[in-house]
Amino acid sequence: MDNKAIILFDGVCNLCNSSVQFIIKHDKDAYFKFASLQSDFGGQLKEAKQIPDHVDSIILVENGKVYLQSSAILRIARHLDGAWKLAAAALIIPRPIRDIIYRYVARNRYRWFGRQDQCMLPSPDLKERFL
């Protein structure tokens, strides 16, 4: 898909939905497109990229490659405006260490931030950013 990257996210997770809103706000070039993991498109992409079923939070598909956990978050940060680009410097930290922290937050995200009964619906002006 042209030169855009796709972010798959847990559409019922409040933290994930807030993260998507944050990314949209700081993605001035509209580099990212979005799809919930619960959507038909999200499920098909996950299957096509052979992403295991247990992977259920934010996933980045960029230039045909799949990035999971902390690698996805930090690669997303590289494309955000302002000081958020600096977060990508954390990529120098070994992935197993970064992913321990990521998995801890991911495991507790519903308890800490809650969940919705259904996926969020994008506003009409953002609809073209969602697949």
CSV table of C-alpha atoms in Angstrom, one decimal:
chain,number,residue,atom,x,y,z
A,1,MET,CA,0.0,0.0,0.0
A,2,ASP,CA,1.7,3.1,-1.2
A,3,ASN,CA,4.3,4.4,1.3
A,4,LYS,CA,2.0,4.2,4.3
A,5,ALA,CA,2.4,2.1,7.3
A,6,ILE,CA,-0.4,0.2,9.0
A,7,ILE,CA,-1.0,0.1,12.7
A,8,LEU,CA,-3.1,-2.8,13.9
A,9,PHE,CA,-4.6,-2.2,17.4
A,10,ASP,CA,-6.9,-3.8,20.0
A,11,GLY,CA,-10.1,-1.9,19.2
A,12,VAL,CA,-11.7,-2.6,22.5
A,13,CYS,CA,-8.7,-1.5,24.6
A,14,ASN,CA,-9.0,2.0,26.1
A,15,LEU,CA,-5.2,2.4,26.2
A,16,CYS,CA,-4.9,1.3,22.6
A,17,ASN,CA,-7.7,3.6,21.4
A,18,SER,CA,-6.1,6.5,23.3
A,19,SER,CA,-2.7,5.6,21.7
A,20,VAL,CA,-4.3,5.7,18.2
A,21,GLN,CA,-5.8,9.1,19.0
A,22,PHE,CA,-2.4,10.3,20.2
A,23,ILE,CA,-0.7,9.0,17.1
A,24,ILE,CA,-3.2,10.7,14.8
A,25,LYS,CA,-2.7,14.0,16.6
A,26,HIS,CA,1.1,13.8,16.2
A,27,ASP,CA,1.2,12.2,12.7
A,28,LYS,CA,1.1,15.5,10.7
A,29,ASP,CA,2.0,13.7,7.5
A,30,ALA,CA,-0.8,11.1,7.9
A,31,TYR,CA,1.9,8.4,7.4
A,32,PHE,CA,-0.1,5.8,9.4
A,33,LYS,CA,-3.3,4.0,8.5
A,34,PHE,CA,-5.2,2.1,11.2
A,35,ALA,CA,-7.2,-1.1,11.6
A,36,SER,CA,-8.5,-2.8,14.6
A,37,LEU,CA,-7.4,-6.4,15.2
A,38,GLN,CA,-11.1,-7.2,15.5
A,39,SER,CA,-11.9,-5.9,12.0
A,40,ASP,CA,-12.1,-8.1,8.9
A,41,PHE,CA,-9.1,-6.2,7.4
A,42,GLY,CA,-7.1,-6.5,10.6
A,43,GLY,CA,-7.8,-10.2,10.8
A,44,GLN,CA,-6.9,-10.8,7.1
A,45,LEU,CA,-3.6,-8.8,7.4
A,46,LYS,CA,-2.7,-10.6,10.6
A,47,GLU,CA,-3.3,-13.9,8.8
A,48,ALA,CA,-1.4,-12.8,5.7
A,49,LYS,CA,1.6,-11.7,7.7
A,50,GLN,CA,1.4,-14.9,9.8
A,51,ILE,CA,1.1,-13.0,13.1
A,52,PRO,CA,0.4,-15.4,15.9
A,53,ASP,CA,-3.1,-15.2,17.5
A,54,HIS,CA,-1.7,-14.5,20.9
A,55,VAL,CA,-0.3,-11.1,19.6
A,56,ASP,CA,-3.2,-8.9,20.6
A,57,SER,CA,-2.0,-5.3,21.1
A,58,ILE,CA,-0.3,-2.8,18.8
A,59,ILE,CA,1.3,-4.2,15.7
A,60,LEU,CA,3.1,-2.1,13.0
A,61,VAL,CA,3.3,-3.3,9.4
A,62,GLU,CA,5.8,-1.1,7.6
A,63,ASN,CA,7.5,-1.7,4.2
A,64,GLY,CA,6.2,-5.3,4.3
A,65,LYS,CA,7.8,-6.0,7.7
A,66,VAL,CA,6.0,-6.7,10.9
A,67,TYR,CA,7.1,-5.1,14.2
A,68,LEU,CA,5.7,-6.2,17.5
A,69,GLN,CA,5.7,-5.0,21.1
A,70,SER,CA,8.3,-2.3,22.0
A,71,SER,CA,9.8,-2.3,18.5
A,72,ALA,CA,6.4,-1.3,17.0
A,73,ILE,CA,5.9,1.5,19.5
A,74,LEU,CA,9.4,2.9,19.1
A,75,ARG,CA,9.2,2.7,15.3
A,76,ILE,CA,5.9,4.5,15.4
A,77,ALA,CA,7.5,7.2,17.5
A,78,ARG,CA,10.1,7.9,14.8
A,79,HIS,CA,7.3,9.3,12.6
A,80,LEU,CA,5.6,11.5,15.1
A,81,ASP,CA,6.2,15.2,15.3
A,82,GLY,CA,8.2,17.1,17.9
A,83,ALA,CA,10.2,15.4,20.7
A,84,TRP,CA,8.4,12.1,20.3
A,85,LYS,CA,10.9,11.2,17.6
A,86,LEU,CA,13.5,11.0,20.4
A,87,ALA,CA,11.7,8.0,21.9
A,88,ALA,CA,13.1,6.0,19.0
A,89,ALA,CA,16.5,6.3,20.6
A,90,ALA,CA,15.3,3.6,23.0
A,91,LEU,CA,15.8,1.1,20.1
A,92,ILE,CA,19.4,0.8,21.3
A,93,ILE,CA,18.1,-0.9,24.5
A,94,PRO,CA,18.1,-4.7,23.8
A,95,ARG,CA,14.7,-5.8,22.6
A,96,PRO,CA,14.3,-8.5,25.3
A,97,ILE,CA,14.6,-5.8,28.0
A,98,ARG,CA,12.2,-3.4,26.3
A,99,ASP,CA,9.7,-6.2,25.7
A,100,ILE,CA,9.6,-7.2,29.3
A,101,ILE,CA,8.2,-3.7,30.1
A,102,TYR,CA,5.9,-3.7,27.1
A,103,ARG,CA,4.4,-7.1,28.0
A,104,TYR,CA,3.9,-6.0,31.6
A,105,VAL,CA,1.8,-3.0,30.5
A,106,ALA,CA,0.0,-5.1,27.8
A,107,ARG,CA,-1.0,-7.8,30.3
A,108,ASN,CA,-2.5,-5.2,32.6
A,109,ARG,CA,-4.0,-2.8,30.1
A,110,TYR,CA,-7.6,-3.8,30.6
A,111,ARG,CA,-7.2,-3.7,34.4
A,112,TRP,CA,-5.5,-0.3,34.4
A,113,PHE,CA,-7.3,1.5,31.6
A,114,GLY,CA,-10.5,-0.5,31.0
A,115,ARG,CA,-12.1,-1.9,27.9
A,116,GLN,CA,-15.0,-1.1,25.6
A,117,ASP,CA,-17.8,-3.4,24.5
A,118,GLN,CA,-17.1,-2.6,20.9
A,119,CYS,CA,-14.5,-1.0,18.6
A,120,MET,CA,-14.4,2.8,18.4
A,121,LEU,CA,-15.8,4.4,15.3
A,122,PRO,CA,-13.7,7.0,13.6
A,123,SER,CA,-15.1,10.5,13.1
A,124,PRO,CA,-16.0,11.3,9.5
A,125,ASP,CA,-12.9,13.4,9.0
A,126,LEU,CA,-10.7,10.5,10.1
A,127,LYS,CA,-12.5,7.7,8.3
A,128,GLU,CA,-10.0,7.6,5.4
A,129,ARG,CA,-7.2,6.8,7.9
A,130,PHE,CA,-9.0,3.6,9.0
A,131,LEU,CA,-8.9,0.4,6.9
